[in-house]
Amino acid sequence: MVRRFGRELAIGFGAAFLSFLGWRGFNVVPVVLLIGVLALLFHLQLGGAIGKRFRVVNAGGDGLAATSITFDDVGGQEVAKRELLEALEFVKDIDRVKHLGIRPLKGILLTGPPGTGKTLLAKAAASYIDSVFISASGSEFIEMYAGVGAQRVRQLFSKARSMAAAHHKTNAVVFIDEIEVLGGKRGQHSSHLEYDQTLNQLLVEMDGLKIDDDVRVLVIGATNRVDLLDPALLRPGRFDRVVKVDLPDREGRLSILSIHTRGKPLASDVDLNEIARETFGFSGAHLESLANEAAILAMRQGKREIGHQEFKEALEKVMLGEKLDRRPGEAELKRIAYHEIGHAMASEITHPGSVKAVTITPRGNALGYMRQSPGDDKYIYTKGELEDQIMVALAGAVNEELAFGDRSTGARGDYDQAISIAREMVSAGMSSIGIVSPKDIPQKVFHEAIKEIISGQETRARQVLSCLCPVADRLSRMLLEQEKLSGDQLRAILAPALGSTLQKCVGE
Ligand code: ATP
């Protein structure tokens, strides 16, 4: 307050003095210009760059700009929550910690893929220990001006302390998202002096945190690239606890869906359990978006409740993107239909009952797509399962070739997928070259092993699909007429042909 008042007084006196000089006949224009340039430089170097505002939130429940996010608002992540709660007991039970002479907990690092709830957990932690919460992102510290990043780190910590004091709190949580940007291994950046100074300042601040401080600061960092962090950050006494925040399992997804459908009117046909089963690989952020999109769709259709159909549609939107108005010409549509039917037939051959839907409605980057019904959550795959996946990926292009005599560029993404699975197989010792260290074998050998797997599955797809050309014709015609076929519609036509016809043909 006094500082601001002083600055305004100085500006006032300065302006009055310049007016006086002008009135006495002095040419004040150069002086005004000089002051303008100096003020601009000051703003860029200090005011604009250093004085960047950090997001400050009071996470306590006293009604002051409160976010009041608690651990109940975080779905799944039971292990992460348990570890975090255990660590936070050291901050809560400070008397016992002091009594036993335990070193204070200074930092907790949350690691995991984007959108899994790291920020949410940090806010819940702040709420749990009744502290203010101030957050910044690693990239906010990096500037081209030397020393600015370090200055910002100092400012962040002092702001956390002053905010806590202002709200009569004894704890402050400093949350640094994307901490790998400012805490990357030292000496590796082109402008490494600036990066190193910033990281050094963070280490200095963390080392300076004491148990007897008026405001005890807890630093929570979040990253999805823990491998990039400087080892100094991870040593005991700094980020003491590393908590893994992974993609949620089925139970976790159900709990996140329940949180994000709280207060939303759901129709009786909505089965959150089934949605949780179908969303393997989704993060919390995806699930939040799914619930939100379903509600938007219900609103667009003038419904008062969100039904199963809206969730189904929202699922495809979150997976593949918005439906597009773009409509390919007749010839292209026909090709897309054969392509998608190729994928669908291969999927049914390898895993009967696996196709959920197949469509030629363009969405996101896809001109058409086949959606498989998910089984249980899977974390490991056998060689046979991976080969089947490659076969299904290649079957679209193979079916195009069987129907039209050539392939199209529409299969690019499928090839990328097939190659990445084959690469995984070689690295996992599932190829003809046996168990190898991928980085120690010549590229050519690696490439040949991938090629062998791919061409084996390509031959398999061709062999099977060439036996089913009449069925593929019929299904593609149906798809062109109806734009979308359900798994059941597809199976009604395909299943009779799969038994003896296929066996006889493939066996010949
Ligand atoms: P990033 O690494 O990209 O910063 P993050 O891991 O910090 O992501 P959050 O910002 O916490 O993720 O999550 C984004 C949004 O996703 C949240 O606001 C919330 O709506 C939803 N969300 C994510 N995970 C969960 C969860 N476990 N429970 C409930 N909601 C979640």
Coordinates of C-alpha atoms and ligand atoms in Angstrom, one line a residue:
M1 CA 0.0 0.0 0.0
V2 CA 2.8 2.4 1.1
R3 CA 4.8 1.4 -1.9
R4 CA 2.0 2.0 -4.3
F5 CA 1.1 5.3 -2.7
G6 CA 4.8 6.3 -2.9
R7 CA 5.0 5.5 -6.6
E8 CA 1.8 7.5 -7.4
L9 CA 3.3 10.5 -5.4
A10 CA 6.5 10.3 -7.4
I11 CA 4.6 10.1 -10.7
G12 CA 2.5 13.1 -9.6
F13 CA 5.6 15.2 -8.6
G14 CA 7.4 14.2 -11.8
A15 CA 4.5 15.3 -14.0
A16 CA 4.1 18.6 -12.1
F17 CA 7.9 19.3 -12.4
L18 CA 7.8 18.6 -16.1
S19 CA 4.8 20.9 -16.6
F20 CA 6.7 23.6 -14.6
L21 CA 9.8 23.2 -16.9
G22 CA 7.5 23.4 -20.0
W23 CA 5.8 26.5 -18.7
R24 CA 9.3 28.1 -18.1
G25 CA 10.1 27.5 -21.8
F26 CA 12.3 24.3 -21.5
N27 CA 11.9 21.7 -24.3
V28 CA 10.7 18.7 -22.2
V29 CA 9.9 16.4 -25.2
P30 CA 13.3 14.5 -25.2
V31 CA 13.0 14.0 -21.4
V32 CA 9.4 12.7 -21.8
L33 CA 10.6 10.3 -24.6
L34 CA 13.5 9.1 -22.5
I35 CA 11.2 8.4 -19.5
G36 CA 8.8 6.6 -21.8
V37 CA 11.5 4.3 -23.1
L38 CA 12.9 3.6 -19.6
A39 CA 9.4 2.8 -18.3
L40 CA 8.8 0.4 -21.2
L41 CA 12.1 -1.4 -20.6
F42 CA 11.3 -1.6 -16.9
H43 CA 7.8 -3.1 -17.6
L44 CA 9.3 -5.7 -19.9
Q45 CA 12.2 -6.7 -17.7
L46 CA 10.5 -6.4 -14.3
G47 CA 6.9 -5.5 -14.3
G48 CA 5.8 -7.7 -17.2
A49 CA 8.2 -10.5 -17.0
I50 CA 8.9 -11.0 -13.3
G51 CA 5.7 -9.6 -12.0
K52 CA 3.6 -12.3 -13.7
R53 CA 0.5 -13.2 -11.7
F54 CA 0.3 -16.7 -10.4
R55 CA -3.1 -18.3 -9.8
V56 CA -3.9 -18.1 -6.2
V57 CA -6.8 -20.0 -4.7
N58 CA -7.7 -20.3 -1.1
A59 CA -8.5 -24.0 -0.8
G60 CA -9.7 -23.8 2.8
G61 CA -13.4 -23.9 3.5
D62 CA -13.8 -20.4 4.9
G63 CA -15.7 -19.0 2.0
L64 CA -13.0 -16.8 0.6
A65 CA -12.6 -17.6 -3.1
A66 CA -12.9 -21.2 -2.0
T67 CA -12.5 -24.1 -4.4
S68 CA -13.2 -26.5 -1.6
I69 CA -12.3 -29.5 -3.7
T70 CA -11.9 -32.5 -1.4
F71 CA -10.7 -36.1 -1.9
D72 CA -14.4 -37.1 -2.4
D73 CA -14.3 -35.1 -5.7
V74 CA -11.5 -37.3 -7.0
G75 CA -12.8 -40.6 -8.4
G76 CA -10.7 -43.8 -8.5
Q77 CA -7.0 -43.2 -7.8
E78 CA -7.4 -45.0 -4.5
V79 CA -3.7 -45.9 -4.3
A80 CA -2.6 -42.3 -5.1
K81 CA -5.1 -40.9 -2.5
R82 CA -3.9 -43.3 0.2
E83 CA -0.2 -42.4 -0.4
L84 CA -1.0 -38.7 -0.5
L85 CA -3.1 -38.9 2.7
E86 CA -0.3 -40.8 4.4
A87 CA 2.2 -38.1 3.4
L88 CA -0.1 -35.3 4.4
E89 CA -0.4 -36.7 7.9
F90 CA 3.2 -35.4 8.4
V91 CA 2.0 -31.9 7.6
K92 CA -1.2 -32.2 9.8
D93 CA 0.3 -33.8 12.9
I94 CA 3.1 -31.3 13.2
D95 CA 3.5 -31.7 17.0
R96 CA 4.3 -35.4 16.8
V97 CA 6.6 -34.8 13.8
K98 CA 8.5 -32.2 15.9
H99 CA 8.5 -34.4 18.9
L100 CA 10.0 -37.3 17.0
G101 CA 12.5 -35.1 15.2
I102 CA 11.2 -36.1 11.8
R103 CA 12.4 -34.1 8.8
P104 CA 9.5 -32.0 7.5
L105 CA 7.9 -33.1 4.3
K106 CA 8.8 -30.5 1.7
G107 CA 7.7 -31.9 -1.6
I108 CA 5.3 -34.4 -3.2
L109 CA 5.6 -35.3 -6.9
L110 CA 2.6 -36.5 -8.8
T111 CA 3.4 -38.4 -11.9
G112 CA 1.1 -39.8 -14.6
P113 CA -0.5 -39.2 -18.0
P114 CA -2.5 -36.0 -18.7
G115 CA -6.0 -35.5 -17.4
T116 CA -5.7 -38.2 -14.6
G117 CA -6.5 -35.7 -11.8
K118 CA -3.1 -34.5 -10.6
T119 CA -4.2 -30.9 -10.3
L120 CA -7.4 -32.1 -8.6
L121 CA -5.4 -34.2 -6.1
A122 CA -3.2 -31.2 -5.3
K123 CA -6.2 -29.0 -4.6
A124 CA -7.8 -31.7 -2.5
A125 CA -4.5 -32.0 -0.5
A126 CA -4.5 -28.2 0.1
S127 CA -8.1 -28.5 1.3
Y128 CA -7.2 -31.4 3.6
I129 CA -4.4 -29.6 5.4
D130 CA -6.5 -26.3 5.4
S131 CA -4.0 -24.3 3.4
V132 CA -4.0 -21.7 0.6
F133 CA -3.2 -23.1 -2.8
I134 CA -1.1 -21.2 -5.3
S135 CA -0.4 -22.8 -8.7
A136 CA 1.9 -22.1 -11.6
S137 CA 3.0 -24.0 -14.6
G138 CA 6.7 -24.8 -15.4
S139 CA 6.5 -22.9 -18.6
E140 CA 5.6 -19.7 -16.8
F141 CA 9.2 -19.6 -15.3
I142 CA 11.0 -19.8 -18.6
E143 CA 11.9 -16.5 -20.3
M144 CA 14.6 -15.3 -22.5
Y145 CA 15.8 -12.8 -19.9
A146 CA 18.5 -14.3 -17.6
G147 CA 17.5 -14.4 -14.0
V148 CA 13.8 -13.8 -14.6
G149 CA 12.9 -17.5 -13.9
A150 CA 14.8 -17.5 -10.6
Q151 CA 13.1 -14.3 -9.6
R152 CA 9.7 -15.8 -10.4
V153 CA 10.4 -18.8 -8.2
R154 CA 11.3 -16.5 -5.3
Q155 CA 8.2 -14.5 -6.0
L156 CA 6.0 -17.6 -6.0
F157 CA 7.2 -18.7 -2.6
S158 CA 6.9 -15.3 -1.1
K159 CA 3.4 -14.9 -2.5
A160 CA 2.4 -18.2 -1.0
R161 CA 3.6 -17.1 2.4
S162 CA 1.9 -13.7 2.2
M163 CA -1.4 -15.2 1.0
A164 CA -1.4 -17.7 3.8
A165 CA -0.6 -14.9 6.3
A166 CA -3.4 -12.8 4.9
H167 CA -5.9 -15.7 5.3
H168 CA -4.6 -16.6 8.7
K169 CA -3.4 -20.0 7.6
T170 CA -0.3 -21.8 8.7
N171 CA 0.1 -23.9 5.6
A172 CA 0.5 -23.1 1.9
V173 CA 0.6 -25.5 -1.0
V174 CA 2.6 -24.4 -4.0
F175 CA 1.6 -26.4 -7.0
I176 CA 3.9 -26.5 -10.0
D177 CA 2.4 -28.2 -13.0
E178 CA 4.7 -29.4 -15.9
I179 CA 7.5 -29.3 -13.4
E180 CA 9.8 -31.0 -16.0
V181 CA 10.0 -27.7 -17.9
L182 CA 11.7 -25.9 -15.1
G183 CA 13.1 -29.0 -13.3
G184 CA 14.7 -30.7 -16.3
K185 CA 18.2 -32.2 -16.1
R186 CA 20.7 -29.3 -15.8
G187 CA 23.1 -28.4 -18.6
Q188 CA 20.9 -29.8 -21.3
H189 CA 19.2 -26.7 -22.7
S190 CA 20.7 -24.4 -25.3
S191 CA 20.1 -21.4 -23.0
H192 CA 21.0 -23.6 -20.1
L193 CA 22.2 -20.9 -17.7
E194 CA 18.7 -19.4 -17.4
Y195 CA 17.1 -22.9 -17.0
D196 CA 19.8 -23.9 -14.4
Q197 CA 19.4 -20.7 -12.4
T198 CA 15.7 -21.3 -12.2
L199 CA 16.0 -24.8 -11.0
N200 CA 18.8 -23.8 -8.6
Q201 CA 16.4 -21.2 -7.1
L202 CA 13.7 -23.9 -6.6
L203 CA 16.2 -26.1 -4.9
V204 CA 17.3 -23.2 -2.6
E205 CA 13.7 -22.4 -1.8
M206 CA 12.9 -26.0 -0.9
D207 CA 16.1 -26.4 1.2
G208 CA 15.1 -23.3 3.1
L209 CA 11.7 -24.7 4.2
K210 CA 11.7 -25.3 8.0
I211 CA 9.3 -26.9 10.4
D212 CA 9.2 -23.8 12.6
D213 CA 8.4 -21.4 9.7
D214 CA 5.3 -19.3 10.4
V215 CA 3.8 -20.5 7.2
R216 CA 4.8 -24.1 6.3
V217 CA 5.1 -24.4 2.5
L218 CA 4.5 -27.8 0.8
V219 CA 5.5 -28.0 -2.8
I220 CA 3.5 -30.3 -5.0
G221 CA 4.9 -30.9 -8.5
A222 CA 3.1 -32.7 -11.4
T223 CA 4.7 -34.2 -14.4
N224 CA 4.1 -36.9 -17.0
R225 CA 7.9 -37.1 -17.8
V226 CA 9.5 -38.0 -14.5
D227 CA 12.5 -39.3 -16.6
L228 CA 13.4 -35.8 -17.6
L229 CA 13.7 -34.4 -14.1
D230 CA 17.1 -33.4 -12.6
P231 CA 18.1 -36.0 -10.0
A232 CA 18.7 -33.2 -7.5
L233 CA 15.0 -32.6 -7.4
L234 CA 14.2 -36.2 -6.5
R235 CA 16.8 -36.7 -3.8
P236 CA 15.6 -37.2 -0.2
G237 CA 14.7 -33.9 1.4
R238 CA 13.2 -32.4 -1.7
F239 CA 10.5 -34.3 -3.5
D240 CA 10.3 -36.9 -0.8
R241 CA 7.3 -38.7 -2.1
V242 CA 6.6 -39.7 -5.6
V243 CA 2.9 -40.6 -6.1
K244 CA 1.8 -42.4 -9.3
V245 CA -1.5 -41.1 -10.7
D246 CA -2.4 -43.6 -13.5
L247 CA -5.2 -44.0 -15.9
P248 CA -8.2 -45.3 -13.9
D249 CA -9.3 -49.0 -14.0
R250 CA -12.9 -50.0 -14.4
E251 CA -13.9 -49.3 -10.8
G252 CA -12.1 -46.0 -11.0
R253 CA -13.9 -45.0 -14.2
L254 CA -17.2 -45.9 -12.6
S255 CA -16.5 -43.7 -9.6
I256 CA -15.3 -40.8 -11.8
L257 CA -18.5 -41.2 -14.0
S258 CA -20.6 -41.1 -10.8
I259 CA -18.9 -37.9 -9.7
H260 CA -19.5 -36.2 -13.1
T261 CA -23.1 -37.3 -13.4
R262 CA -23.9 -36.1 -9.9
G263 CA -26.8 -33.7 -10.2
K264 CA -27.4 -34.6 -13.9
P265 CA -30.8 -36.1 -14.7
L266 CA -30.1 -39.6 -16.0
A267 CA -32.7 -41.7 -17.8
S268 CA -33.4 -45.1 -16.4
D269 CA -31.7 -46.9 -19.4
V270 CA -28.3 -45.4 -18.5
D271 CA -25.9 -48.0 -17.1
L272 CA -22.8 -46.4 -15.8
N273 CA -21.2 -49.8 -15.2
E274 CA -21.5 -50.6 -18.9
I275 CA -20.1 -47.1 -19.9
A276 CA -17.2 -47.7 -17.4
R277 CA -16.5 -51.1 -19.2
E278 CA -16.5 -49.5 -22.6
T279 CA -14.1 -46.7 -21.7
F280 CA -10.8 -48.6 -21.1
G281 CA -7.9 -46.2 -21.7
F282 CA -10.0 -43.0 -20.8
S283 CA -8.6 -40.5 -18.4
G284 CA -10.7 -38.7 -15.8
A285 CA -10.7 -35.7 -18.1
H286 CA -12.1 -37.8 -21.0
L287 CA -14.8 -39.1 -18.7
E288 CA -15.7 -35.6 -17.6
S289 CA -16.0 -34.6 -21.2
L290 CA -18.1 -37.7 -22.0
A291 CA -20.6 -36.8 -19.3
N292 CA -20.7 -33.2 -20.4
E293 CA -21.1 -34.0 -24.1
A294 CA -24.0 -36.4 -23.3
A295 CA -25.7 -33.6 -21.4
I296 CA -25.1 -31.2 -24.4
L297 CA -26.6 -33.7 -26.8
A298 CA -29.7 -34.1 -24.6
M299 CA -30.1 -30.4 -24.5
R300 CA -29.8 -30.0 -28.3
Q301 CA -32.5 -32.6 -28.7
G302 CA -34.8 -30.9 -26.2
K303 CA -34.8 -33.8 -23.8
R304 CA -35.2 -33.4 -20.1
E305 CA -33.1 -36.4 -19.2
I306 CA -29.8 -37.8 -20.5
G307 CA -30.3 -41.2 -22.0
H308 CA -28.2 -44.2 -23.1
Q309 CA -28.3 -43.0 -26.7
E310 CA -26.7 -39.6 -25.8
F311 CA -23.9 -41.4 -23.9
K312 CA -23.3 -43.7 -26.9
E313 CA -23.1 -40.7 -29.2
A314 CA -20.9 -38.8 -26.8
L315 CA -18.6 -41.8 -26.5
E316 CA -17.9 -41.8 -30.2
K317 CA -17.4 -38.0 -30.2
V318 CA -14.9 -38.1 -27.4
M319 CA -13.1 -41.1 -29.0
L320 CA -13.0 -39.9 -32.6
G321 CA -14.1 -36.2 -32.7
E322 CA -17.1 -34.2 -33.9
K323 CA -19.3 -35.6 -36.8
L324 CA -18.4 -33.8 -40.0
D325 CA -20.7 -32.3 -42.6
R326 CA -18.1 -33.3 -45.3
R327 CA -19.6 -36.1 -47.4
P328 CA -17.4 -38.0 -49.8
G329 CA -18.7 -38.8 -53.3
E330 CA -20.4 -42.1 -54.2
A331 CA -17.2 -43.9 -55.4
E332 CA -15.3 -42.9 -52.3
L333 CA -18.2 -43.9 -50.0
K334 CA -18.3 -47.3 -51.6
R335 CA -14.5 -47.8 -51.0
I336 CA -14.9 -46.6 -47.4
A337 CA -17.7 -49.1 -46.9
Y338 CA -15.6 -52.0 -48.2
H339 CA -12.7 -50.8 -46.1
E340 CA -14.7 -50.7 -42.8
I341 CA -16.5 -54.0 -43.6
G342 CA -13.0 -55.5 -44.0
H343 CA -12.0 -54.5 -40.5
A344 CA -15.3 -55.6 -39.1
M345 CA -15.2 -59.1 -40.7
A346 CA -11.6 -59.6 -39.5
S347 CA -12.6 -58.6 -36.0
E348 CA -15.5 -61.1 -36.0
I349 CA -13.3 -63.8 -37.4
T350 CA -10.6 -63.4 -34.7
H351 CA -13.0 -62.6 -31.9
P352 CA -16.7 -63.5 -32.5
G353 CA -19.1 -61.0 -31.0
S354 CA -16.4 -58.3 -30.8
V355 CA -17.9 -55.7 -33.2
K356 CA -20.1 -53.0 -31.6
A357 CA -20.8 -50.9 -34.6
V358 CA -19.5 -50.0 -38.1
T359 CA -20.2 -46.8 -39.8
I360 CA -19.3 -44.6 -42.8
T361 CA -20.2 -41.3 -41.1
P362 CA -17.1 -39.1 -41.1
R363 CA -16.0 -38.1 -37.6
G364 CA -12.8 -36.2 -36.6
N365 CA -10.0 -37.5 -38.8
A366 CA -11.8 -40.7 -39.8
L367 CA -14.0 -41.1 -42.9
G368 CA -15.6 -44.2 -41.3
Y369 CA -14.8 -46.5 -38.4
M370 CA -15.5 -49.8 -36.8
R371 CA -15.9 -49.9 -33.1
Q372 CA -15.1 -53.0 -31.1
S373 CA -16.8 -53.8 -27.8
P374 CA -14.2 -53.8 -25.1
G375 CA -13.6 -56.9 -23.0
D376 CA -12.1 -56.7 -19.5
D377 CA -9.3 -54.1 -18.9
K378 CA -6.1 -55.5 -20.4
Y379 CA -2.6 -54.7 -19.4
I380 CA -0.6 -57.5 -21.2
Y381 CA -1.1 -59.2 -24.5
T382 CA -0.1 -62.6 -25.9
K383 CA 1.6 -63.0 -29.3
G384 CA -1.6 -64.4 -30.8
E385 CA -3.7 -61.4 -29.6
L386 CA -1.2 -58.9 -31.1
E387 CA -1.2 -60.8 -34.4
D388 CA -5.0 -60.7 -34.5
Q389 CA -4.9 -56.9 -33.9
I390 CA -2.5 -56.5 -36.8
M391 CA -4.7 -58.6 -39.0
V392 CA -7.7 -56.5 -38.2
A393 CA -5.8 -53.3 -38.8
L394 CA -4.7 -54.5 -42.3
A395 CA -8.0 -56.1 -43.3
G396 CA -9.5 -52.7 -44.4
A397 CA -6.9 -52.2 -47.1
V398 CA -6.9 -55.9 -48.1
N399 CA -10.7 -55.8 -48.5
E400 CA -10.4 -52.7 -50.7
E401 CA -7.9 -54.5 -52.8
L402 CA -10.1 -57.6 -53.2
A403 CA -13.1 -55.4 -54.2
F404 CA -11.4 -52.7 -56.4
G405 CA -8.1 -54.2 -57.4
D406 CA -6.1 -51.5 -55.6
R407 CA -5.7 -49.7 -52.2
S408 CA -6.2 -46.1 -51.2
T409 CA -4.4 -43.6 -48.9
G410 CA -7.3 -44.1 -46.4
A411 CA -5.3 -47.0 -44.9
R412 CA -2.3 -44.9 -43.7
G413 CA -3.4 -44.8 -40.1
D414 CA -4.0 -48.5 -40.1
Y415 CA -0.5 -49.2 -41.3
D416 CA 0.9 -46.9 -38.6
Q417 CA -1.1 -48.9 -36.0
A418 CA 0.0 -52.3 -37.4
I419 CA 3.7 -51.2 -37.5
S420 CA 3.6 -49.9 -34.0
I421 CA 2.2 -53.3 -32.7
A422 CA 4.8 -55.2 -34.8
R423 CA 7.5 -53.0 -33.3
E424 CA 6.2 -53.9 -29.8
M425 CA 6.3 -57.6 -30.7
V426 CA 9.9 -57.4 -31.8
S427 CA 10.9 -55.6 -28.7
A428 CA 9.1 -58.1 -26.6
G429 CA 11.0 -61.0 -28.2
M430 CA 8.0 -62.3 -30.1
S431 CA 9.6 -62.2 -33.6
S432 CA 11.7 -64.7 -35.5
I433 CA 14.9 -62.9 -34.4
G434 CA 14.1 -63.9 -30.8
I435 CA 14.9 -61.8 -27.7
V436 CA 17.0 -58.8 -28.8
S437 CA 17.9 -55.4 -27.5
P438 CA 16.2 -53.2 -30.0
K439 CA 18.7 -50.3 -29.6
D440 CA 21.7 -52.6 -30.2
I441 CA 20.6 -54.4 -33.4
P442 CA 21.0 -52.8 -36.8
Q443 CA 18.0 -50.9 -38.1
K444 CA 17.8 -53.2 -41.1
V445 CA 17.4 -56.3 -38.9
F446 CA 14.7 -54.6 -36.9
H447 CA 12.9 -53.5 -40.0
E448 CA 13.1 -57.0 -41.6
A449 CA 11.6 -58.5 -38.5
I450 CA 8.7 -56.0 -38.5
K451 CA 8.1 -56.6 -42.2
E452 CA 8.0 -60.4 -41.7
I453 CA 5.3 -60.0 -39.1
I454 CA 3.2 -57.5 -41.1
S455 CA 3.4 -59.5 -44.4
G456 CA 2.4 -62.7 -42.5
Q457 CA -0.8 -61.1 -41.2
E458 CA -1.4 -59.4 -44.6
T459 CA -1.4 -62.9 -46.2
R460 CA -3.7 -64.2 -43.5
A461 CA -6.2 -61.4 -44.0
R462 CA -6.2 -61.9 -47.7
Q463 CA -6.7 -65.6 -47.4
V464 CA -9.7 -65.3 -45.1
L465 CA -11.3 -62.3 -46.7
S466 CA -11.0 -63.7 -50.3
C467 CA -13.3 -66.6 -49.1
L468 CA -15.9 -64.1 -48.0
C469 CA -16.2 -61.8 -51.0
P470 CA -19.9 -62.4 -51.6
V471 CA -20.7 -61.6 -47.9
A472 CA -18.5 -58.5 -48.0
D473 CA -20.4 -57.3 -51.1
R474 CA -23.7 -57.8 -49.3
L475 CA -22.6 -56.1 -46.0
S476 CA -21.0 -53.2 -47.9
R477 CA -24.2 -52.6 -49.8
M478 CA -26.2 -52.6 -46.5
L479 CA -23.7 -50.2 -44.9
L480 CA -24.0 -47.8 -47.9
E481 CA -27.7 -47.8 -47.6
Q482 CA -28.0 -47.5 -43.8
E483 CA -24.7 -45.6 -43.1
K484 CA -24.3 -47.5 -39.8
L485 CA -24.7 -51.2 -38.9
S486 CA -24.8 -52.5 -35.4
G487 CA -22.7 -55.5 -34.4
D488 CA -25.8 -57.7 -34.3
Q489 CA -26.9 -56.7 -37.8
L490 CA -23.4 -57.5 -39.1
R491 CA -23.3 -60.9 -37.3
A492 CA -26.8 -61.9 -38.6
I493 CA -25.3 -61.9 -42.2
L494 CA -21.7 -62.9 -41.4
A495 CA -22.1 -65.7 -38.8
P496 CA -23.7 -68.3 -41.2
A497 CA -20.8 -67.8 -43.6
L498 CA -18.1 -68.1 -40.9
G499 CA -18.6 -71.7 -40.0
S500 CA -18.2 -74.4 -42.7
T501 CA -17.9 -72.1 -45.7
L502 CA -14.8 -70.4 -44.3
Q503 CA -13.2 -73.5 -43.0
K504 CA -13.7 -75.3 -46.4
C505 CA -12.3 -72.3 -48.4
V506 CA -9.3 -71.7 -46.1
G507 CA -8.6 -75.4 -45.9
E508 CA -8.4 -75.8 -49.7
Ligands
ATP1 P1 -2.5 -32.4 -16.8 O1 -1.3 -33.4 -16.6 O2 -2.9 -32.3 -18.3 O3 -2.3 -31.1 -16.2 P2 -4.0 -33.4 -14.6 O4 -3.6 -34.8 -14.3 O5 -3.6 -32.3 -13.7 O6 -3.8 -33.1 -16.2 P3 -6.6 -32.5 -13.9 O7 -6.4 -31.1 -14.4 O8 -6.6 -32.7 -12.5 O9 -5.6 -33.4 -14.6 O10 -8.0 -33.0 -14.5 C1 -8.7 -32.3 -15.5 C2 -10.2 -32.5 -15.3 O11 -10.6 -33.9 -15.5 C3 -10.6 -32.2 -13.9 O12 -11.0 -30.9 -13.7 C4 -11.8 -33.2 -13.7 O13 -13.0 -32.6 -14.2 C5 -11.5 -34.3 -14.5 N1 -10.8 -35.4 -13.8 C6 -9.6 -35.9 -14.0 N2 -9.3 -36.9 -13.2 C7 -10.3 -37.0 -12.3 C8 -10.6 -37.9 -11.2 N3 -9.7 -38.8 -10.8 N4 -11.8 -37.7 -10.6 C9 -12.7 -36.8 -11.0 N5 -12.5 -36.0 -12.1 C10 -11.3 -36.1 -12.7

